[in-house]
CSV table of C-alpha atoms in Angstrom, one decimal:
chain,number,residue,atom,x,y,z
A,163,UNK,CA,5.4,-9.1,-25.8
A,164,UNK,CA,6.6,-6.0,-24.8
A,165,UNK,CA,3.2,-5.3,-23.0
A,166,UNK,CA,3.2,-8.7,-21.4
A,167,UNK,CA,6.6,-7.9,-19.8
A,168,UNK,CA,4.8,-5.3,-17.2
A,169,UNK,CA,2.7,-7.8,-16.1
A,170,UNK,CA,4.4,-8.8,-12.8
A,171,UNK,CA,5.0,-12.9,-12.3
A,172,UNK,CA,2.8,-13.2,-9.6
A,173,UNK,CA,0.0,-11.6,-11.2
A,174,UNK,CA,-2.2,-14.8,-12.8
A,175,UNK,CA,-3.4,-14.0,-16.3
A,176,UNK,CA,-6.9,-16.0,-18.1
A,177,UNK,CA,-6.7,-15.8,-21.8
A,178,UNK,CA,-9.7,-16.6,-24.2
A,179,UNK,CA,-8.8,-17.0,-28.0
A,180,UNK,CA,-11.1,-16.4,-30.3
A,181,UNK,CA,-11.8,-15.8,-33.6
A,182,UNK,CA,-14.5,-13.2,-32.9
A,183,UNK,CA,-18.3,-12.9,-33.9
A,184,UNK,CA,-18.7,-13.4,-30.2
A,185,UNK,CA,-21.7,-15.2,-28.6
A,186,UNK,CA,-22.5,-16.6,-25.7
A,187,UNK,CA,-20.1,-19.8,-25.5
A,188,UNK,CA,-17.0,-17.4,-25.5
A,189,UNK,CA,-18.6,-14.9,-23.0
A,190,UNK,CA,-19.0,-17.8,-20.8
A,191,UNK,CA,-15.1,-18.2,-21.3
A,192,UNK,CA,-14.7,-15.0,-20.2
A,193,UNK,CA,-16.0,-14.9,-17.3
A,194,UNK,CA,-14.6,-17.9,-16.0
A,195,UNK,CA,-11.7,-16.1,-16.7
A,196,UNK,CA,-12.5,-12.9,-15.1
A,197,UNK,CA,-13.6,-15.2,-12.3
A,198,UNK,CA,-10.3,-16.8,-11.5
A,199,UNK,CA,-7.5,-14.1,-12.5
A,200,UNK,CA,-6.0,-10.9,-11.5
A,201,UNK,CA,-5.4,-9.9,-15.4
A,202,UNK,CA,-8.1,-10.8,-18.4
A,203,UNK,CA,-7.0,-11.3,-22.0
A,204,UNK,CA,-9.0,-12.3,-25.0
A,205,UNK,CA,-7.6,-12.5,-28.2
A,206,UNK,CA,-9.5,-11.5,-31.9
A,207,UNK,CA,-7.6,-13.4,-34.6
A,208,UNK,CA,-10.1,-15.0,-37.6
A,209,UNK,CA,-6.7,-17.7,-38.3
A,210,UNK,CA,-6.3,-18.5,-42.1
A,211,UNK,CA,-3.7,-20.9,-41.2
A,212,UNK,CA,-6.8,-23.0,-40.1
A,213,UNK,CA,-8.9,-22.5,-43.1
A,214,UNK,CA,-8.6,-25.1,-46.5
A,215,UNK,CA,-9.3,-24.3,-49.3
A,216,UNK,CA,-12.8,-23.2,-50.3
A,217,UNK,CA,-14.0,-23.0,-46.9
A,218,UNK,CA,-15.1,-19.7,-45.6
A,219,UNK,CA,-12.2,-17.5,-44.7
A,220,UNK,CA,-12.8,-15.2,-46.6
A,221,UNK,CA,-17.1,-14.9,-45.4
A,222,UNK,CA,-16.5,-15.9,-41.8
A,223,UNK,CA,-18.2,-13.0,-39.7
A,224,UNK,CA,-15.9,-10.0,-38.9
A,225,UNK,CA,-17.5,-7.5,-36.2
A,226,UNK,CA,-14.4,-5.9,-34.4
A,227,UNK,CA,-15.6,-3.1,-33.2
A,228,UNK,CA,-19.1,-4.7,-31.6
A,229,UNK,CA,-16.9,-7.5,-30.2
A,230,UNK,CA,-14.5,-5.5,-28.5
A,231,UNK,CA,-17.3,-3.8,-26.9
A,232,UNK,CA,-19.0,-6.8,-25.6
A,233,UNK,CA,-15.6,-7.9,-24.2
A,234,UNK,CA,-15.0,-5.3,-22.4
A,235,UNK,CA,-19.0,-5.4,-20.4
A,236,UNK,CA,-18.1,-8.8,-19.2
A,237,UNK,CA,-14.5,-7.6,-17.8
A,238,UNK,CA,-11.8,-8.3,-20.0
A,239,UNK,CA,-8.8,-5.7,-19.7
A,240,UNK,CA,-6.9,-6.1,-22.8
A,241,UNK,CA,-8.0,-7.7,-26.4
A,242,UNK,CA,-5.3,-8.4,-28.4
A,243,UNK,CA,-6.2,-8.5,-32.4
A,244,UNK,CA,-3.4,-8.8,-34.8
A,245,UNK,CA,-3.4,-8.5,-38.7
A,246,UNK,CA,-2.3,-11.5,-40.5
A,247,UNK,CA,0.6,-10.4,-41.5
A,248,UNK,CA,1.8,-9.6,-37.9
A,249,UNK,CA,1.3,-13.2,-37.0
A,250,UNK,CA,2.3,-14.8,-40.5
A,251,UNK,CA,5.2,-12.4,-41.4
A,252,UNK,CA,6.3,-12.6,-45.7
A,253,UNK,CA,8.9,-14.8,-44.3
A,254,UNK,CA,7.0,-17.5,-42.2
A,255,UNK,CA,7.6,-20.5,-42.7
A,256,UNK,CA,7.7,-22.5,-39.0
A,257,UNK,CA,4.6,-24.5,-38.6
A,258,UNK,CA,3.4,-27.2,-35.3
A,259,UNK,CA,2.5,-30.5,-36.9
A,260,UNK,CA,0.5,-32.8,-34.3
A,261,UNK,CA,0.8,-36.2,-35.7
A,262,UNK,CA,-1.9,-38.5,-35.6
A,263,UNK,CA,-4.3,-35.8,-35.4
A,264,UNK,CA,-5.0,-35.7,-39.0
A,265,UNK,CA,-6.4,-39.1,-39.0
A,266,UNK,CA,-9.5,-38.0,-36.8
A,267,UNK,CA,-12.5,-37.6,-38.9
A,268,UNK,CA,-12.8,-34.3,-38.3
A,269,UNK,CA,-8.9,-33.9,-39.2
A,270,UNK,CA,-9.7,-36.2,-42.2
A,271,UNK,CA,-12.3,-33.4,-43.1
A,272,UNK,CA,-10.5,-30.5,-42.6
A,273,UNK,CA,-6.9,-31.3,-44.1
A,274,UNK,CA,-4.6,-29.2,-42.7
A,275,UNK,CA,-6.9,-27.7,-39.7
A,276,UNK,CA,-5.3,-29.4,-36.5
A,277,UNK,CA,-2.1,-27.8,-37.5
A,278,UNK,CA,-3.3,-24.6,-38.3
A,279,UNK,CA,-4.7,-24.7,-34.5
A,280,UNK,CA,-2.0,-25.8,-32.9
A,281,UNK,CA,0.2,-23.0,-34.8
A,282,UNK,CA,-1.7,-20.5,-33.9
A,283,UNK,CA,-2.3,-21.5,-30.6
A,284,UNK,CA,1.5,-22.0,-29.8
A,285,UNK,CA,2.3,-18.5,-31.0
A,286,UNK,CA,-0.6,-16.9,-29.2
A,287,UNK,CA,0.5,-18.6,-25.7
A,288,UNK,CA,4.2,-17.4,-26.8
A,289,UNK,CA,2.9,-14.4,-27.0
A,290,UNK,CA,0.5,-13.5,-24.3
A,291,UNK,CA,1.9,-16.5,-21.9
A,292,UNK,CA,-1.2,-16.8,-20.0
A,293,UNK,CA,-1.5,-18.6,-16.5
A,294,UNK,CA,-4.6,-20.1,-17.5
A,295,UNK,CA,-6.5,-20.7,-21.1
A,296,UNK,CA,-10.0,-21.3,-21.5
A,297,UNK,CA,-11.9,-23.1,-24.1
A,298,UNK,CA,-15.4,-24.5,-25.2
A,299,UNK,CA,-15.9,-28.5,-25.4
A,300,UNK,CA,-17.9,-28.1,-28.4
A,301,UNK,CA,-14.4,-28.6,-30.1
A,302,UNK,CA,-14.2,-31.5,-29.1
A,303,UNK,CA,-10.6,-32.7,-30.9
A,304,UNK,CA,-9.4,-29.2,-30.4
A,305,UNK,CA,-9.4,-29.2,-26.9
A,306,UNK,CA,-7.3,-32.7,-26.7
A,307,UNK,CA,-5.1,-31.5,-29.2
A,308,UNK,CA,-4.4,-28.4,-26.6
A,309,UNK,CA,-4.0,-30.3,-24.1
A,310,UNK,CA,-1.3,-32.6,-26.1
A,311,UNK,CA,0.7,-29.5,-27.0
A,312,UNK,CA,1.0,-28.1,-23.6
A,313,UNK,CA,2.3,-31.3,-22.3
A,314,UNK,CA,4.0,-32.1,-25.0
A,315,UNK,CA,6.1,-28.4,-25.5
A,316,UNK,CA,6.1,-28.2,-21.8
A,317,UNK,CA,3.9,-25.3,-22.0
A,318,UNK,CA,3.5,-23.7,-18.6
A,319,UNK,CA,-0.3,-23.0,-19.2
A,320,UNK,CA,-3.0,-24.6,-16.9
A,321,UNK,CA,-5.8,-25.2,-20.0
A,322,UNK,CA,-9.1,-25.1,-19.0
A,323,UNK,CA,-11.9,-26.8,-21.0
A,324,UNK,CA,-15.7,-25.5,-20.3
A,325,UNK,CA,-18.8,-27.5,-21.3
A,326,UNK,CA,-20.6,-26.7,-24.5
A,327,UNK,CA,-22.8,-23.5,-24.0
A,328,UNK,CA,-26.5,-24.2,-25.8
A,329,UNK,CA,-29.2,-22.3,-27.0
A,330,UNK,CA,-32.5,-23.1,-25.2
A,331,UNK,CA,-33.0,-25.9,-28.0
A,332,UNK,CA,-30.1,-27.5,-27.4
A,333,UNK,CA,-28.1,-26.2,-30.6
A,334,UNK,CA,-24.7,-25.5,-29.8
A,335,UNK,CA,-23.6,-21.8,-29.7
A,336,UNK,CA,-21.2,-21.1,-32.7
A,337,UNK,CA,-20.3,-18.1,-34.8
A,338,UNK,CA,-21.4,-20.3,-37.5
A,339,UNK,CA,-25.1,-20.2,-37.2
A,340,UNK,CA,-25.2,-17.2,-38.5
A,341,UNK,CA,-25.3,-19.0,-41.5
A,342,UNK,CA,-28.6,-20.9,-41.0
A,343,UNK,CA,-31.6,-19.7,-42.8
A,344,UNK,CA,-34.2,-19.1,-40.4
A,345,UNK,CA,-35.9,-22.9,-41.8
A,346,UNK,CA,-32.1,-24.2,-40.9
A,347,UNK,CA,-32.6,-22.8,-37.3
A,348,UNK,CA,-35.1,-24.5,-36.8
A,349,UNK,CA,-34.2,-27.9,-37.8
A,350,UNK,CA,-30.8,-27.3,-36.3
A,351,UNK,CA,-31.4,-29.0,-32.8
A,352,UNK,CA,-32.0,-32.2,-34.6
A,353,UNK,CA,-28.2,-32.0,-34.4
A,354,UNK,CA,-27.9,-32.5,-30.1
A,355,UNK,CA,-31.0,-34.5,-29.7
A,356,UNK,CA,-28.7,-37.3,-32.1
A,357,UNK,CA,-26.1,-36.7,-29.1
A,358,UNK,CA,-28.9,-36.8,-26.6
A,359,UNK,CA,-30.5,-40.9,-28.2
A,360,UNK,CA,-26.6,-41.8,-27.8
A,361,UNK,CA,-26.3,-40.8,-24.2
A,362,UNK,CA,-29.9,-42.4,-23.5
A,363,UNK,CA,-28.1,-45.7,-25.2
A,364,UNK,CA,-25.4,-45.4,-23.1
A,365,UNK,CA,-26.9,-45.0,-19.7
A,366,UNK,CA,-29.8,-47.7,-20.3
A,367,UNK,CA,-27.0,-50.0,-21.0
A,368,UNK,CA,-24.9,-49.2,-17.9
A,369,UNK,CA,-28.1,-49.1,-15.7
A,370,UNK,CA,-29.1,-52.8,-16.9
A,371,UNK,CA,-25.7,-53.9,-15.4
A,372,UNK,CA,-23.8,-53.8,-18.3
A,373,UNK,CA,-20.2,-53.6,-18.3
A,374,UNK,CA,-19.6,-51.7,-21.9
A,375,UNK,CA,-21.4,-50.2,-24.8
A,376,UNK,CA,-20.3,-51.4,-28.3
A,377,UNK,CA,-19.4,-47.8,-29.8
A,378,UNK,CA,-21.4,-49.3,-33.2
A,379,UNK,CA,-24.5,-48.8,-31.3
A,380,UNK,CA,-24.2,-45.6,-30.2
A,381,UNK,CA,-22.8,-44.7,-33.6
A,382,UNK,CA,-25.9,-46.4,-35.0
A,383,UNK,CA,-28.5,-44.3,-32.9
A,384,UNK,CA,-26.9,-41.1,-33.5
A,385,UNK,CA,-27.3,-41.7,-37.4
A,386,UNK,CA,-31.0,-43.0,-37.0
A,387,UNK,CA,-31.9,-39.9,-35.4
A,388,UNK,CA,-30.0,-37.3,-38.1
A,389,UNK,CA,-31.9,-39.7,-41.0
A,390,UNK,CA,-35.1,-38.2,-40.0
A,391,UNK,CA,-34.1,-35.1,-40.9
A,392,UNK,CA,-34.4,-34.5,-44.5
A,393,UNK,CA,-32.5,-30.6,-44.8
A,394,UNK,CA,-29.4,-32.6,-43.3
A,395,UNK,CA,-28.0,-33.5,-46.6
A,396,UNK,CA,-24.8,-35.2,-45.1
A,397,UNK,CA,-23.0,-37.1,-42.5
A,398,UNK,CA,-19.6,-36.0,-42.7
A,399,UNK,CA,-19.3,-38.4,-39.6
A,400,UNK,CA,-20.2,-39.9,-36.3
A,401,UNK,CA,-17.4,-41.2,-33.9
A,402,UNK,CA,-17.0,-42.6,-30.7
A,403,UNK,CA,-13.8,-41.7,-29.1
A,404,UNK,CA,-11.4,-42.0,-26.2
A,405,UNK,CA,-11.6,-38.4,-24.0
A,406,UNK,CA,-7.9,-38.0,-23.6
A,407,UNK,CA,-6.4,-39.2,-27.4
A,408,UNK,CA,-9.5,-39.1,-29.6
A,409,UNK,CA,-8.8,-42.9,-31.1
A,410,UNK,CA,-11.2,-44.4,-32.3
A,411,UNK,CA,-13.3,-47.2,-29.9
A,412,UNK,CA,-14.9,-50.5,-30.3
A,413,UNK,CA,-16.3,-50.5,-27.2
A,414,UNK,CA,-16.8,-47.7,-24.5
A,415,UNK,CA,-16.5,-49.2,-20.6
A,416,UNK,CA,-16.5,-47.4,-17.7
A,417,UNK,CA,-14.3,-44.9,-18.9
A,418,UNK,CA,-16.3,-43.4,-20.7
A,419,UNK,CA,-16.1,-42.1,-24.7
A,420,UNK,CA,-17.2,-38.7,-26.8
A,421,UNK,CA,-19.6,-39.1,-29.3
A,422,UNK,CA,-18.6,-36.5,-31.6
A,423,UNK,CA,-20.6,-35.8,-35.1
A,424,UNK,CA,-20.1,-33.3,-38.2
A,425,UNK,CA,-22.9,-33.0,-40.9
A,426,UNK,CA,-24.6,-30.5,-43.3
A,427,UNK,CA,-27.5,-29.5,-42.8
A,428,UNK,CA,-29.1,-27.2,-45.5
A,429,UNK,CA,-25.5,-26.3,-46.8
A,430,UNK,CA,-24.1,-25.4,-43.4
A,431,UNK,CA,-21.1,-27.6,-41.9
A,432,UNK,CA,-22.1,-28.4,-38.0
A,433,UNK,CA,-20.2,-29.8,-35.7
A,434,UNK,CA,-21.1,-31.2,-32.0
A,435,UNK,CA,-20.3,-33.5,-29.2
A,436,UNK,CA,-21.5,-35.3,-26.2
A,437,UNK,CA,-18.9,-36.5,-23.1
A,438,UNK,CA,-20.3,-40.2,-22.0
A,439,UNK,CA,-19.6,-41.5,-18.8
């Protein structure tokens, strides 16, 4: 905070949180950032607010020192990376609860995750009080539960949400893929190409004059596609969503939906999304 105070008020600031073992999804971030702001701020910060129990907080890549470096060649001019117990003091015990956000699948899969995120994320903008904050669609509930906080706490952040960054296959970057076994890898993009039979649903529909998609369809497709693969060993879920509250739809119209999926494949948890409309 003290820092942030020689910042002068006129000067904008980009932030990029992450969590580190960077890749090319938050270098992307970055330089949007560094694109449209006078001063460049990422943040390091692997969040075990955000983390149940027996998930991977405890194995989920730490790489500092190569990070910071890579942050700095695409133009960022401070990294802020706080210890735990900076950010969770001995004597924490203020938490942000979104309601309703549980009830996603993906909240239904991750108790406790969305307010994790949204604590974290209201103490990091308290703290570094950006002009404008950048994040990856691949999170697909995370970014609309961003979103709600700012307006909701009346937040004087401008969020910015950048598409999904792929691999040439179509897998979705994500810190987690270092997990994949090189026979995972390549199975992976079995994964977007679900996404991709949804979207193909959706837009033959439309282009026959149609005037809505039943989201049991598109939900149906997506599934047909991951049952071919025999190394995914489950679907956690597939959703069809409205873009600005993440409830649930019967039927997408013009408006538009996000087909959002999370399943194991091998014993790797991925997650993905495709906007539709």
């Amino acid at each position: 905070r003290t820092f942030r105070k020689t910042i002068n008020n006129s000067t904008s600031v980009g932030f990029v949180p992450t969590m580190g073992a960077l890749h090319e999804g938050h270098l992307s971030l970055v330089r949007e950032a560094r694109a449209n702001n006078d001063v460049v701020i990422a943040s390091i910060f692997v969040n075990p607010a955000q983390f149940g129990k027996g998930e991977d907080l405890d194995r989920y890549p730490r790489q500092l020192e190569k990070d910071s470096e890579l942050l700095k060649e695409v133009g960022v001019d401070h990294i802020f990376a706080p210890s735990s117990d900076l950010m969770y003091g001995k004597n924490h015990v203020t938490f942000v609860e979104p309601m309703g956000f549980g009830e996603t699948n993906e909240g239904k899969s991750r108790p406790g995750f969305f307010r994790g995120v949204a604590t974290v994320v209201t103490k990091l903008f308290n703290i570094v009080q950006p002009t404008n904050a950048y994040f990856g669609q691949k999170d697909a509930v995370q970014c609309v539960l961003i979103r709600r906080i700012v307006e909701d706490l009346d937040m004087d952040v401008n969020v910015k949400i950048m598409d999904t960054v792929r691999e040439s296959d179509g897998l979705a970057m994500s810190s987690r893929n270092a997990y994949l076994t090189p026979e995972e890898r390549e199975k992976a993009p079995v994964v977007y190409q679900s996404l991709c039979a949804a979207r193909e649903v959706y837009d033959a529909r439309f282009a026959r004059g149609m005037d809505e998609v039943e989201a049991d369809d598109l939900r149906e497709v997506v599934e047909s596609v991951l049952e071919t693969e025999p190394m995914i060993k489950n679907v956690q879920y597939v959703s069809v969503d409205d873009l600005e509250t993440m409830k649930p739809l019967d039927k997408v119209g013009n408006d538009g939906c996000v087909v959002s999926l999370a399943c194991v494949l091998g014993s790797v948890r991925l997650i993905d999304n495709i906007v539709l409309r």
